Short mmCIF file of C-alpha atoms in Angstrom, two decimals:
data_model
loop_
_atom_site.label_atom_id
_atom_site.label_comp_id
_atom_site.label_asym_id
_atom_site.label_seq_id
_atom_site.Cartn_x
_atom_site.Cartn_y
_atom_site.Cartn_z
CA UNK W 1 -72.96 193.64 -210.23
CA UNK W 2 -70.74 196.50 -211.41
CA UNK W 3 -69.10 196.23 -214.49
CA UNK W 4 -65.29 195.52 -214.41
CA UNK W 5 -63.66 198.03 -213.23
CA UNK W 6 -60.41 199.37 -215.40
CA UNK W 7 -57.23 197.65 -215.61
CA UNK W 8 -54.81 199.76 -214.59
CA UNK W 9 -56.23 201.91 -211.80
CA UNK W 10 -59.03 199.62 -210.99
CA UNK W 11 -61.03 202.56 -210.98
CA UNK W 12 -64.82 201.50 -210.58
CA UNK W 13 -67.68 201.56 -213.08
CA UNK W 14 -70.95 201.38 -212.54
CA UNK W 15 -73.46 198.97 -214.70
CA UNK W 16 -72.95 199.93 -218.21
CA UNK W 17 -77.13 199.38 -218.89
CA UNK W 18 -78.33 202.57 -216.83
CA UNK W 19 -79.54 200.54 -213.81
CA UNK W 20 -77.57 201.14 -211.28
CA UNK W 21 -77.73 204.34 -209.65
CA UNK W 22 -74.59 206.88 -209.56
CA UNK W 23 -72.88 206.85 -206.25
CA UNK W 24 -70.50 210.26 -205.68
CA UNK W 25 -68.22 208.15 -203.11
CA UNK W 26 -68.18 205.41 -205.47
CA UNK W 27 -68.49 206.48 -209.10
CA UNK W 28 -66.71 210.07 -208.28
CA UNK W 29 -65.12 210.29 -205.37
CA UNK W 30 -62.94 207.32 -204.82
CA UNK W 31 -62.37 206.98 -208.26
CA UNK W 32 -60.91 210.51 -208.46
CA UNK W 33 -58.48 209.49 -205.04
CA UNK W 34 -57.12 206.81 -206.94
CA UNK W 35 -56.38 209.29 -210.48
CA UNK W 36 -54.69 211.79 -208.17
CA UNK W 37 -52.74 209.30 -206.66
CA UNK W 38 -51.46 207.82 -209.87
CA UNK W 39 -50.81 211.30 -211.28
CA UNK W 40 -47.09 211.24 -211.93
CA UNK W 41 -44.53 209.64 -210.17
CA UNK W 42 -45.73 207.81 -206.85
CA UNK W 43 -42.42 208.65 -204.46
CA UNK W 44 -41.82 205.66 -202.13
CA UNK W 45 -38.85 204.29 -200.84
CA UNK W 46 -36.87 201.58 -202.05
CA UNK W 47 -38.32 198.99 -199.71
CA UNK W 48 -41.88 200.28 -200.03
CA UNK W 49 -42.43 200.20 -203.60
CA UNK W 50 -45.94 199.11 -204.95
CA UNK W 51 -46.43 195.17 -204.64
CA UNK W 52 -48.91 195.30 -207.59
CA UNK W 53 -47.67 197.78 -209.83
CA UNK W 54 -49.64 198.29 -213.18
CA UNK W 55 -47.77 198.09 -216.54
CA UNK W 56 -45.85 201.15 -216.99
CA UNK W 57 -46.20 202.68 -213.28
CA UNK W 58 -43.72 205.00 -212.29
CA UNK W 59 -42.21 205.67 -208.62
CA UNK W 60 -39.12 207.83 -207.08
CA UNK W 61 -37.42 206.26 -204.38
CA UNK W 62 -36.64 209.18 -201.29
CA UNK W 63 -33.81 207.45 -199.95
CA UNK W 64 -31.69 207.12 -202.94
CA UNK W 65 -32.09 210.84 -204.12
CA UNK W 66 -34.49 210.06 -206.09
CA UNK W 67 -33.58 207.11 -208.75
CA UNK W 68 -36.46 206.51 -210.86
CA UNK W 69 -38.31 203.60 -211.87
CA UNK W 70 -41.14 202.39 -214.40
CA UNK W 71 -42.98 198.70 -213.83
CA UNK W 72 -42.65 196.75 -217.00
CA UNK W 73 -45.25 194.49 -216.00
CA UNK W 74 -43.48 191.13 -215.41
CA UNK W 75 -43.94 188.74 -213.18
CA UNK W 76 -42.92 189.38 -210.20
CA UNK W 77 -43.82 192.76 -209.02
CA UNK W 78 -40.10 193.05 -207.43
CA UNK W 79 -38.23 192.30 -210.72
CA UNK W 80 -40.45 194.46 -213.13
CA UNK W 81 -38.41 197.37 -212.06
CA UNK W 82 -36.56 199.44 -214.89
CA UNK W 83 -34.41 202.31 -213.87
CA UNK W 84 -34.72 205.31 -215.89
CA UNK W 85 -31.63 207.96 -215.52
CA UNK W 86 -31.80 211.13 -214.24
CA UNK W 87 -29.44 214.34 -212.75
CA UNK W 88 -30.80 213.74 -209.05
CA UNK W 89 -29.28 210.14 -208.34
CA UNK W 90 -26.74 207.56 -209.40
CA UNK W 91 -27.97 205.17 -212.29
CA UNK W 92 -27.76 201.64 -210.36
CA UNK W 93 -27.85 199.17 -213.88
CA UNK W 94 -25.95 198.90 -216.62
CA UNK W 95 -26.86 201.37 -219.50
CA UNK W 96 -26.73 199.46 -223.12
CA UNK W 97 -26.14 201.63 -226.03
CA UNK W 98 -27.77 199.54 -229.62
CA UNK W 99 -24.57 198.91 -231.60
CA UNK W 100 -23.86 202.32 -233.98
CA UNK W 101 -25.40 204.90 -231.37
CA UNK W 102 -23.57 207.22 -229.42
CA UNK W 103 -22.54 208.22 -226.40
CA UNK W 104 -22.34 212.30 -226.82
CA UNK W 105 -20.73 214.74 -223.90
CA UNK W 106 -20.68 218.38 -224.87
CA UNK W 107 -22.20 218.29 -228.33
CA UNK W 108 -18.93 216.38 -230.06
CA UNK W 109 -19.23 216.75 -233.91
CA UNK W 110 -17.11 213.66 -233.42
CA UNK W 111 -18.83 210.09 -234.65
CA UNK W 112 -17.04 208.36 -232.30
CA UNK W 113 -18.65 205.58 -230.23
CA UNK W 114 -17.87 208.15 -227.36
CA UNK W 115 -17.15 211.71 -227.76
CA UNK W 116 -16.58 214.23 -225.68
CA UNK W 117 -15.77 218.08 -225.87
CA UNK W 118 -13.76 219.69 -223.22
CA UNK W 119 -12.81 223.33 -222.58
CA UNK W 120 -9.03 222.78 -222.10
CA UNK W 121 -6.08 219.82 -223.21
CA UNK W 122 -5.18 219.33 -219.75
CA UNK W 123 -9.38 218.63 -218.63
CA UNK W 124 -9.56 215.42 -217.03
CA UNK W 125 -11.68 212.91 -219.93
CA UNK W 126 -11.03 209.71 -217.84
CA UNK W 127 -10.39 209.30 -214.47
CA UNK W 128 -9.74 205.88 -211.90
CA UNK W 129 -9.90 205.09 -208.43
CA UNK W 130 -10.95 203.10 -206.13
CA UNK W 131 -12.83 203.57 -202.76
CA UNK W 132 -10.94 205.80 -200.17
CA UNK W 133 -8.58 207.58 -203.31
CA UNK W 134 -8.52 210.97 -202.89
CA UNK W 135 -5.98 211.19 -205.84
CA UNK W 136 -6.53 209.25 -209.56
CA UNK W 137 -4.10 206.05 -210.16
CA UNK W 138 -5.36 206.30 -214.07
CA UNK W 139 -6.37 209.70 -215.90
CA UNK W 140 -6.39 210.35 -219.77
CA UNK W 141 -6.97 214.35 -220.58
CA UNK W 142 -8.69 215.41 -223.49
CA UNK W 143 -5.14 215.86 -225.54
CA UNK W 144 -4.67 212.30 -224.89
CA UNK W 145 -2.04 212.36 -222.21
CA UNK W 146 -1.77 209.53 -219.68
CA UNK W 147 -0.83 209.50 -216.02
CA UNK W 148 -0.54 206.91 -213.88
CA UNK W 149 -0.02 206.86 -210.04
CA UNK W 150 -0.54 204.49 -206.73
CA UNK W 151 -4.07 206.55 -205.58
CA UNK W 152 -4.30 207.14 -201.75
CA UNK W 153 -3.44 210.76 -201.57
CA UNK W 154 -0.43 210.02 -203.48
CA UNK W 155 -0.62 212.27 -207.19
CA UNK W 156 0.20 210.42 -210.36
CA UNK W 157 3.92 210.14 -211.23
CA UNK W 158 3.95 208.84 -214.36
CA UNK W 159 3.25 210.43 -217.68
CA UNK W 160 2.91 209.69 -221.34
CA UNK W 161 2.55 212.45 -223.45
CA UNK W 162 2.62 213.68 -226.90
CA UNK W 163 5.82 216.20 -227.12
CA UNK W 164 5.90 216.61 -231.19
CA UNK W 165 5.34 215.62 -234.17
CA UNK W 166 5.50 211.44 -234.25
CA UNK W 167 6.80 211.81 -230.62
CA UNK W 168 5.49 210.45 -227.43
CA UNK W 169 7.75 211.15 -224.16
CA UNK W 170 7.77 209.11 -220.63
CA UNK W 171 8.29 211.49 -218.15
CA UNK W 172 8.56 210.62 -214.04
CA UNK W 173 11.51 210.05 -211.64
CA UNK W 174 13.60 207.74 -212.68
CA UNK W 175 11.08 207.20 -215.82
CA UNK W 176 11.58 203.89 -217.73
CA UNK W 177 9.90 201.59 -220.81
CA UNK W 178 9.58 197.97 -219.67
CA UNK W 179 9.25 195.59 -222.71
CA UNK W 180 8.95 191.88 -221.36
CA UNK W 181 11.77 191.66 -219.03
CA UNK W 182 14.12 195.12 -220.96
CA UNK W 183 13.95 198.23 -219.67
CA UNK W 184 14.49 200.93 -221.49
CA UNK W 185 15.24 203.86 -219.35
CA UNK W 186 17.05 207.10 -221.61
CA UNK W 187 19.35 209.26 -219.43
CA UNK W 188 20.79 212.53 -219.98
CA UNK W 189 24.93 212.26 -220.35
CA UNK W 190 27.43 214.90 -219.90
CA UNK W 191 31.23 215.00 -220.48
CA UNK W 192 32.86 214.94 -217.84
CA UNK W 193 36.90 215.53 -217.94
CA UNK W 194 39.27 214.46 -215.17
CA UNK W 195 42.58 216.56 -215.08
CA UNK W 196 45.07 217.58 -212.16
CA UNK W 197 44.44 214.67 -210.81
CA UNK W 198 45.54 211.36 -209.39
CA UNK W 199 42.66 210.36 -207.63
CA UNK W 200 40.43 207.81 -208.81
CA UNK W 201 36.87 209.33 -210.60
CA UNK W 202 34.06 208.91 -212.07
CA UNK W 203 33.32 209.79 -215.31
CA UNK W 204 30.04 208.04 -216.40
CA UNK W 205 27.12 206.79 -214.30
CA UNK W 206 24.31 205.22 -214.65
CA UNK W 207 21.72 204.49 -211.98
CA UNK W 208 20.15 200.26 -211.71
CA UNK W 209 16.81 201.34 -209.42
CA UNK W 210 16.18 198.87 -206.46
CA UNK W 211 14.44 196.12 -207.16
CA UNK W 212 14.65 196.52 -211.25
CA UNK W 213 17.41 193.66 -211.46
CA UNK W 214 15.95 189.95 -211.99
CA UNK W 215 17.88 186.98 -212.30
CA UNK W 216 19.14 187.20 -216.20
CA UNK W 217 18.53 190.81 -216.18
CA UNK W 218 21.33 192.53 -218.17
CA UNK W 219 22.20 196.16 -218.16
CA UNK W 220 24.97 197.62 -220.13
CA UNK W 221 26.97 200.99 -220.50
CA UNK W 222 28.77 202.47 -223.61
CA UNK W 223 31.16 205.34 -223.00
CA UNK W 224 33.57 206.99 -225.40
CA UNK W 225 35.73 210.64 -224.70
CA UNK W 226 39.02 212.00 -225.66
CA UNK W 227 42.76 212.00 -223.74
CA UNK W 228 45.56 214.28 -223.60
CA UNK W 229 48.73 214.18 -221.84
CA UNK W 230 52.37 215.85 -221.11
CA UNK W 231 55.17 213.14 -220.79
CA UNK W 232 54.13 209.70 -220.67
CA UNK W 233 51.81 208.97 -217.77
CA UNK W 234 49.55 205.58 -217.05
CA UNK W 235 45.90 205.77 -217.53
CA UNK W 236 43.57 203.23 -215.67
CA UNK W 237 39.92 202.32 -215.98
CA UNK W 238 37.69 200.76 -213.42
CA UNK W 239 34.15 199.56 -213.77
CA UNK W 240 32.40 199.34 -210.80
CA UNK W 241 28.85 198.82 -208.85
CA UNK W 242 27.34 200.98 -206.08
CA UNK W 243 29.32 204.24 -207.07
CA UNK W 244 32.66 204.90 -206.32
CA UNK W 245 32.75 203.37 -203.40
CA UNK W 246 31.14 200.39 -204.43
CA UNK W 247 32.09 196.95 -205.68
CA UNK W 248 35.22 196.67 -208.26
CA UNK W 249 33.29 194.73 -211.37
CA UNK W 250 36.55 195.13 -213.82
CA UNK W 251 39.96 196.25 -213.80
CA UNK W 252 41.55 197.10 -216.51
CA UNK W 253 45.67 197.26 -216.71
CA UNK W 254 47.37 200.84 -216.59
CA UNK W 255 48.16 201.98 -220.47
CA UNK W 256 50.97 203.94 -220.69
CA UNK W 257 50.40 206.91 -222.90
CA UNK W 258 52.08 208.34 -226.12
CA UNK W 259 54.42 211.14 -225.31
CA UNK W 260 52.93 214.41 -225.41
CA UNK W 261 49.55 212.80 -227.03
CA UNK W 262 47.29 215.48 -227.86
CA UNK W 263 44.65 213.59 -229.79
CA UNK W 264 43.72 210.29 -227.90
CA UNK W 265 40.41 208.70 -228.08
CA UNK W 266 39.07 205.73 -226.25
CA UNK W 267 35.21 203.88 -226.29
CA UNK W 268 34.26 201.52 -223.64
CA UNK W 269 31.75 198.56 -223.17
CA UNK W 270 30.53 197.48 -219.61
CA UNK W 271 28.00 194.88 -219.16
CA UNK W 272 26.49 193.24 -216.21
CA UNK W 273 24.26 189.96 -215.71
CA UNK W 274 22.30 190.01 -212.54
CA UNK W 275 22.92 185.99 -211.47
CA UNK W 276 20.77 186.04 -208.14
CA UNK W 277 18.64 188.78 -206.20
CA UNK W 278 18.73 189.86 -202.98
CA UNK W 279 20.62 191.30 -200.18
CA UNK W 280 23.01 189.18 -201.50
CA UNK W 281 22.10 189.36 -205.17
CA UNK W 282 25.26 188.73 -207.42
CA UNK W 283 26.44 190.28 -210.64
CA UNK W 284 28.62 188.78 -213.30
CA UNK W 285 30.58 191.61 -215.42
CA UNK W 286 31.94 192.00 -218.65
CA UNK W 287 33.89 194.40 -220.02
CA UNK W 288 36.03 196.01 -222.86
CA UNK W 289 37.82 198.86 -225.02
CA UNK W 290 39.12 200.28 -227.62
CA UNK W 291 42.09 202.89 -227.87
CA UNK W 292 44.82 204.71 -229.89
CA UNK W 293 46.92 205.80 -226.54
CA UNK W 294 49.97 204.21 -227.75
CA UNK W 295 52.10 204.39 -230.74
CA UNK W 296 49.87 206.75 -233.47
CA UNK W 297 46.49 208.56 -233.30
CA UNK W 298 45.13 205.88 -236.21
CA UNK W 299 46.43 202.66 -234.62
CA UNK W 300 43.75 201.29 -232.38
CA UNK W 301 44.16 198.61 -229.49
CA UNK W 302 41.60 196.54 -228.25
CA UNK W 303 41.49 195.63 -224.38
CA UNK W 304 39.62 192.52 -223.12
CA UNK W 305 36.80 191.38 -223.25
CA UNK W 306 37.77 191.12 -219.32
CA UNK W 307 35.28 189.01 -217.59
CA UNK W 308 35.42 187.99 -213.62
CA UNK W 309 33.18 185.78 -211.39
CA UNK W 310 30.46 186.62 -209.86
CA UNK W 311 30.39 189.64 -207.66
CA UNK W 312 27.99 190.24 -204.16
CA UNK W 313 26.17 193.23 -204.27
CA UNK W 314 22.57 194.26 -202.94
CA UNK W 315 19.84 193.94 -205.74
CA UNK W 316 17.18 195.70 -203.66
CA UNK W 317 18.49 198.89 -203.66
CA UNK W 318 19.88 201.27 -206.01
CA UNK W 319 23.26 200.75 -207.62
CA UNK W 320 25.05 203.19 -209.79
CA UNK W 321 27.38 201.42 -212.51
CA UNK W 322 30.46 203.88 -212.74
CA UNK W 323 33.30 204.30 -214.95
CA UNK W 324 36.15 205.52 -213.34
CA UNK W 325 39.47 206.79 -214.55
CA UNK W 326 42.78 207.40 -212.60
CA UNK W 327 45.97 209.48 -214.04
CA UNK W 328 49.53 208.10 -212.03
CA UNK W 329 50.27 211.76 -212.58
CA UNK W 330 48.40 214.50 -212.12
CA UNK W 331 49.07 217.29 -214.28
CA UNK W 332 46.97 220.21 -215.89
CA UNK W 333 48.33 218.93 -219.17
CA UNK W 334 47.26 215.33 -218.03
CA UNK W 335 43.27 215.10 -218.96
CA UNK W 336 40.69 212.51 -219.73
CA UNK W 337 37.32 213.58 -221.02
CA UNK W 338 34.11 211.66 -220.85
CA UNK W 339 32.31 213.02 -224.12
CA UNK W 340 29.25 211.06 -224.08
CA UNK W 341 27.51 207.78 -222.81
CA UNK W 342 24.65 205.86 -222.79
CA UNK W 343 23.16 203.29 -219.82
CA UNK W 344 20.38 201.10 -220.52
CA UNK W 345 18.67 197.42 -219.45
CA UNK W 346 18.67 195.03 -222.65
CA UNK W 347 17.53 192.05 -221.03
#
């Protein structure tokens, strides 16, 4: 009887006393078929890996470009598989890290768990999707900014970004902070003066996007300006929903102006409560202001609060709350200026 032949190759060994005679196919030859055929990686494919696979045996699978594999010996043959990465194929297991090492792209001097060094601010460092996307629904970029989007082949929309110092700006259409159930959304104002003119206008505006209204939802609008007039004409401000055209919210009664007032100044509160959504969503409204339009510059009149029931108007779309002001006279000497004003969701 041979002695026992090795354990990992099984390559054969003649008796160890001398008294067996050397065989070429059997001492040499087959024994150096088996060394060449364990020299490096043995490539198989993934369903024809080795069913008795010595500790430490490694393959490369064809048909998965090439992932690579060591046998850790276990029990059985199918499980002992350990994936070790490389730059031909995708790493199919999860890659554990021992806690306080580091995950290093680009030679970061950072000791960050993981850092990474990009050429450029706006190089993509993190990017999601999911299968089919030919666009990114999440990216961070290596200054930090964040983008957000619906994926498909639809770009990102959204964007948080540092600006300045201490500063981080939302930008997007129609771009808005939700906090709970407030909305912050900031708008640009501009004055706006109404003069020559009889006709009923608008003078601040401020956009509710479809959909954004749920029932207790609140969203409110602060305006303030400046008046001038020749003689003594009426002045009359209406709050409304869905633009000029839309739905009266509040009506406030006509003021009739100091003569010849040159230095009138006015500030105005309008609220609205979304009650119910819908097509037939309705709105409660509030509203009130403050003037000196009738006896002196310094003595200031307060108008309302002027509330009203319940008003119908379409929560799912887009409704522009509008201030509107009307002279009963129109007269180049006869203006109303919107200075300033600010539309937001508190609630």
């Amino acid at each position: 009887m041979p002695d026992t032949p090795t354990t990992r190759l099984g390559l054969y060994k003649s008796l160890s006393d001398g008294s067996e005679l050397v065989s070429y196919t059997t001492d040499i030859g087959q024994n150096l078929d088996k060394l060449d055929a364990a020299a490096g990686f043995q490539v198989v494919t993934s369903s024809t890996r080795p069913s008795s696979p010595y500790s430490g045996k490694p393959i490369a699978e064809s048909d998965t470009s090439y992932r690579t594999y060591f046998s850790n010996g276990t029990s059985p043959a199918s499980a002992s598989w350990v994936q070790i990465p490389n730059s031909s194929s995708t790493f199919n297991a999860d890659l554990d890290l021992t806690s306080g090492k580091q995950l290093n792209i680009g030679s970061s001097s950072s000791p960050a768990s993981v850092a990474v060094v990009n050429a450029a601010t706006s190089d993509d460092l993190i990017s999601s999707r999911i299968t089919g996307d030919t666009q990114s629904r999440f990216v961070i970029d290596a200054d930090g900014a964040l983008f957000w989007g619906v994926g498909g082949s639809t770009a990102t929309d959204t964007a948080l970004t540092r600006t300045a110092t201490g500063r981080l700006t939302l930008a997007g259409t129609g771009a808005a902070l939700t906090i709970g159930t407030a909305t912050i959304r900031p708008l640009l104002s501009a004055a706006t003066t109404v003069a020559n003119s009889n006709t009923q206008t608008a003078i601040a505006t401020h956009t509710i996007p479809a959909s954004d209204a749920v029932a207790g939802a609140v969203y409110r609008m602060k305006a303030w300006g400046t008046l001038g007039v020749t003689g003594t004409p009426t002045m009359t401000f209406v709050c409304k929903l869905g633009g000029i055209s839309g739905a009266t919210m509040v009506t406030f009664p006509a003021v009739t102006v100091r003569s010849g007032a040159t230095d009138g100044f006015w500030e105005l509160d309008f609220y609205l409560a979304c009650a119910t959504t819908g097509a037939s969503g309705t709105w409660s409204p509030m509203a009130r202001y403050t003037h000196n339009f009738l006896t002196s510059a310094t003595t200031y009149t307060n108008v309302g609060p002027i509330a009203s029931a319940p008003v119908t108007r379409d929560t799912t779309v887009s409704n522009d709350m509008v201030l509107c002001a009307t002279w009963s006279a129109a007269s180049s000497s006869n203006t109303i200026t919107c200075r300033g004003f600010a539309g937001e969701r508190v609630a």
